Amino acid sequence: MKNKPIYLDYQATTPCDPRVFAIMAPYFTEVFGNAASRSHAYGWEAEDAVSKARAQVANALGATEKEIIFTSGSTEAINLALKGVVDMYGKKDAACPGHIVTSLAEHKAVLDTCKHLETQGVEVTYLKPDRTGRHSAAQVAEALRDDTLLVAIMWVNNEVGSINPIEDIGKLCKERGVLFFSDATQAVGKIPIDVEAAGVDLLCLSGHKVYGPKGVGALYVRRRKPRVRLVAQMDGGGHERGMRSGTLNVPAIVGLGAACELAVQELDKDRAHSRALRDRFEKIIFENLDHVHINGDPEHRVDLCSNLSFSYVEGESLIMGISGLAVSSGSACTSASLEPSHVLMSMGVGDELAHSSIRFGFGRFATDSDVDEAAKETIAAVKKLRELSPLYEMVQEGIDLSTVTWTAH
Amino acid sequence: MAYSDKVLDHYNHPRNVGSMDKNSKEVGTGVVGAPECGDVMKLQIQVEGDTIVDAKFKTFGCGSAIASSSLATEWVKGRTLDEALKISNTDIVAELSLPPVKIHCSVLAEDAIKAAIEDFKRKRDSKE
């Protein structure tokens, strides 16, 4: 690809850190053993590498090694956690095996798994987040029932970066004896994670969101107070304490471990870097454009995320106008569904602003000059498109758009 | 999503952007779509006798919506009202190589032409 755009889509994925890749490299060729081979040195070497990675991942979460199950990524970990809990703890042979509380702002991996469970009779309460994309423990408390098996609330939202009060929700779940799963895919490496302090029973993370490789992730499964048990969702050799069969992807697991160790070591540095870039970006944007809104909670927001709505400009046309930037839009038109972002819609930001949103992410390898170029392109494109926008023209003429009768189609 | 060269050309160099005096008897204005659907098109025509002599547009919408309305202004200019009414969304789809998911953009452009002509005729036929 010539003239590659500036990469500011760090919530979608991150490049593998070269330091991580260097650690992984020998495990593709020289150290190729099957970690389950107990009878020779090749296997032992691979097993040692996996053990080290397990300790690195556990350390990043405040967990113990035996509580880490390696998976192919967060989606698999989510499926295993939710389905595994229902299969283990749900009422057998009952019309409704149990109840789950989750959020409308969750990732599709959680929402679609819940939808699948609904076909098996599980009842699911989908909580509506507040205007900033967050949930309170009180809101979760109201939804709990006697037969609630699990609460599934994400730690950090992938689209708007809002941070949920996980400690409060964890405390509530402990008090009520309900298991608590949190999708921490967007939280690890962005904020400190401690499963003990947070009272989380199950948690997932993904390698490629933390400067590690793709195709690998982990599920944390609490072993004490309470000891959480899951029914495996894949039959096979009984790897990973019987919870996830399949030969371990040793190079990827080594990479995940190394990436988690780096994420812990560089957490403060990464955060300060992201914060400085985002502040710089938003300052330039707000100094040069009116009618721009921050989606998410300006206070409880991960440092790298800036989700902005540029009123009176449609998101996909804006993406076309900033072709020098790799970012994503909450607009309908970037997806096949023609529905705008379900996260923004659940927050009640309104269709217009949902259609006008762009998510920027300022991660480890972004620079000041990237930010300046991104701001410059964005400002130019928004100004150009507003010249084209009948809505902006109406607003300039003093027309209140909410009073206009539109011909919906 | 990959855009056709013609969509990109209209997006990068939109033709006939602007506004006309919507109160003028010679001007017909069509506003179609809705902000919550992600596209609103305003298309205006200036008519002398029975012929469209000028056209302007402003569009809030995706690149295909902008291109469809930009193309519509090009096509209506110089046509009579009856000829302009014959412009169909399928012509726009073909000219811009729009994928199926973007066909609604072309429908909107056709609707905008029809709405502008209707508005002009309504004004012309109304007694002062």
PDB file of N, CA and C in Angstrom, chain A residues 134-138 140 164-175 180 197-199:
ATOM      1  N   ARG A 134     -22.551   4.687  30.425  1.00  0.00           N
ATOM      2  CA  ARG A 134     -22.184   3.969  31.655  1.00  0.00           C
ATOM      3  C   ARG A 134     -23.421   3.417  32.374  1.00  0.00           C
ATOM      4  N   HIS A 135     -23.125   2.467  33.283  1.00  0.00           N
ATOM      5  CA  HIS A 135     -24.172   1.891  34.133  1.00  0.00           C
ATOM      6  C   HIS A 135     -23.782   2.080  35.590  1.00  0.00           C
ATOM      7  N   SER A 136     -24.790   2.241  36.447  1.00  0.00           N
ATOM      8  CA  SER A 136     -24.499   2.308  37.880  1.00  0.00           C
ATOM      9  C   SER A 136     -24.826   0.956  38.505  1.00  0.00           C
ATOM     10  N   ALA A 137     -24.216   0.698  39.681  1.00  0.00           N
ATOM     11  CA  ALA A 137     -24.517  -0.537  40.400  1.00  0.00           C
ATOM     12  C   ALA A 137     -25.988  -0.556  40.792  1.00  0.00           C
ATOM     13  N   ALA A 138     -26.539   0.605  41.101  1.00  0.00           N
ATOM     14  CA  ALA A 138     -27.951   0.673  41.507  1.00  0.00           C
ATOM     15  C   ALA A 138     -28.853   0.192  40.369  1.00  0.00           C
ATOM     16  N   VAL A 140     -28.016  -1.923  38.023  1.00  0.00           N
ATOM     17  CA  VAL A 140     -27.859  -3.378  37.926  1.00  0.00           C
ATOM     18  C   VAL A 140     -28.664  -4.050  39.040  1.00  0.00           C
ATOM     19  N   ASN A 164     -16.920   1.766  33.071  1.00  0.00           N
ATOM     20  CA  ASN A 164     -17.991   1.455  34.019  1.00  0.00           C
ATOM     21  C   ASN A 164     -17.460   1.345  35.450  1.00  0.00           C
ATOM     22  N   PRO A 165     -18.308   1.600  36.452  1.00  0.00           N
ATOM     23  CA  PRO A 165     -17.887   1.459  37.857  1.00  0.00           C
ATOM     24  C   PRO A 165     -17.865  -0.015  38.252  1.00  0.00           C
ATOM     25  N   ILE A 166     -16.842  -0.723  37.765  1.00  0.00           N
ATOM     26  CA  ILE A 166     -16.784  -2.176  37.911  1.00  0.00           C
ATOM     27  C   ILE A 166     -16.683  -2.598  39.379  1.00  0.00           C
ATOM     28  N   GLU A 167     -15.945  -1.826  40.195  1.00  0.00           N
ATOM     29  CA  GLU A 167     -15.807  -2.185  41.616  1.00  0.00           C
ATOM     30  C   GLU A 167     -17.183  -2.182  42.293  1.00  0.00           C
ATOM     31  N   ASP A 168     -17.992  -1.173  41.989  1.00  0.00           N
ATOM     32  CA  ASP A 168     -19.325  -1.075  42.600  1.00  0.00           C
ATOM     33  C   ASP A 168     -20.207  -2.249  42.178  1.00  0.00           C
ATOM     34  N   ILE A 169     -20.153  -2.553  40.883  1.00  0.00           N
ATOM     35  CA  ILE A 169     -20.995  -3.637  40.369  1.00  0.00           C
ATOM     36  C   ILE A 169     -20.498  -4.974  40.916  1.00  0.00           C
ATOM     37  N   GLY A 170     -19.175  -5.115  41.040  1.00  0.00           N
ATOM     38  CA  GLY A 170     -18.603  -6.342  41.603  1.00  0.00           C
ATOM     39  C   GLY A 170     -19.027  -6.546  43.044  1.00  0.00           C
ATOM     40  N   LYS A 171     -19.032  -5.451  43.801  1.00  0.00           N
ATOM     41  CA  LYS A 171     -19.422  -5.529  45.220  1.00  0.00           C
ATOM     42  C   LYS A 171     -20.886  -5.964  45.330  1.00  0.00           C
ATOM     43  N   LEU A 172     -21.711  -5.358  44.491  1.00  0.00           N
ATOM     44  CA  LEU A 172     -23.132  -5.719  44.475  1.00  0.00           C
ATOM     45  C   LEU A 172     -23.318  -7.211  44.181  1.00  0.00           C
ATOM     46  N   CYS A 173     -22.607  -7.692  43.153  1.00  0.00           N
ATOM     47  CA  CYS A 173     -22.769  -9.091  42.747  1.00  0.00           C
ATOM     48  C   CYS A 173     -22.320 -10.028  43.867  1.00  0.00           C
ATOM     49  N   LYS A 174     -21.222  -9.652  44.555  1.00  0.00           N
ATOM     50  CA  LYS A 174     -20.764 -10.450  45.707  1.00  0.00           C
ATOM     51  C   LYS A 174     -21.868 -10.530  46.753  1.00  0.00           C
ATOM     52  N   GLU A 175     -22.416  -9.372  47.107  1.00  0.00           N
ATOM     53  CA  GLU A 175     -23.458  -9.322  48.139  1.00  0.00           C
ATOM     54  C   GLU A 175     -24.653 -10.191  47.772  1.00  0.00           C
ATOM     55  N   PHE A 180     -20.213 -12.503  38.190  1.00  0.00           N
ATOM     56  CA  PHE A 180     -19.999 -11.256  37.460  1.00  0.00           C
ATOM     57  C   PHE A 180     -18.928 -11.456  36.400  1.00  0.00           C
ATOM     58  N   ALA A 197      -9.785  -6.609  43.664  1.00  0.00           N
ATOM     59  CA  ALA A 197     -10.382  -5.346  44.110  1.00  0.00           C
ATOM     60  C   ALA A 197     -11.721  -5.114  43.435  1.00  0.00           C
ATOM     61  N   ALA A 198     -11.842  -5.572  42.182  1.00  0.00           N
ATOM     62  CA  ALA A 198     -13.056  -5.294  41.419  1.00  0.00           C
ATOM     63  C   ALA A 198     -14.160  -6.316  41.679  1.00  0.00           C
ATOM     64  N   GLY A 199     -13.805  -7.440  42.295  1.00  0.00           N
ATOM     65  CA  GLY A 199     -14.828  -8.449  42.559  1.00  0.00           C
ATOM     66  C   GLY A 199     -15.383  -9.078  41.289  1.00  0.00           C
TER      67      GLY A 199
END
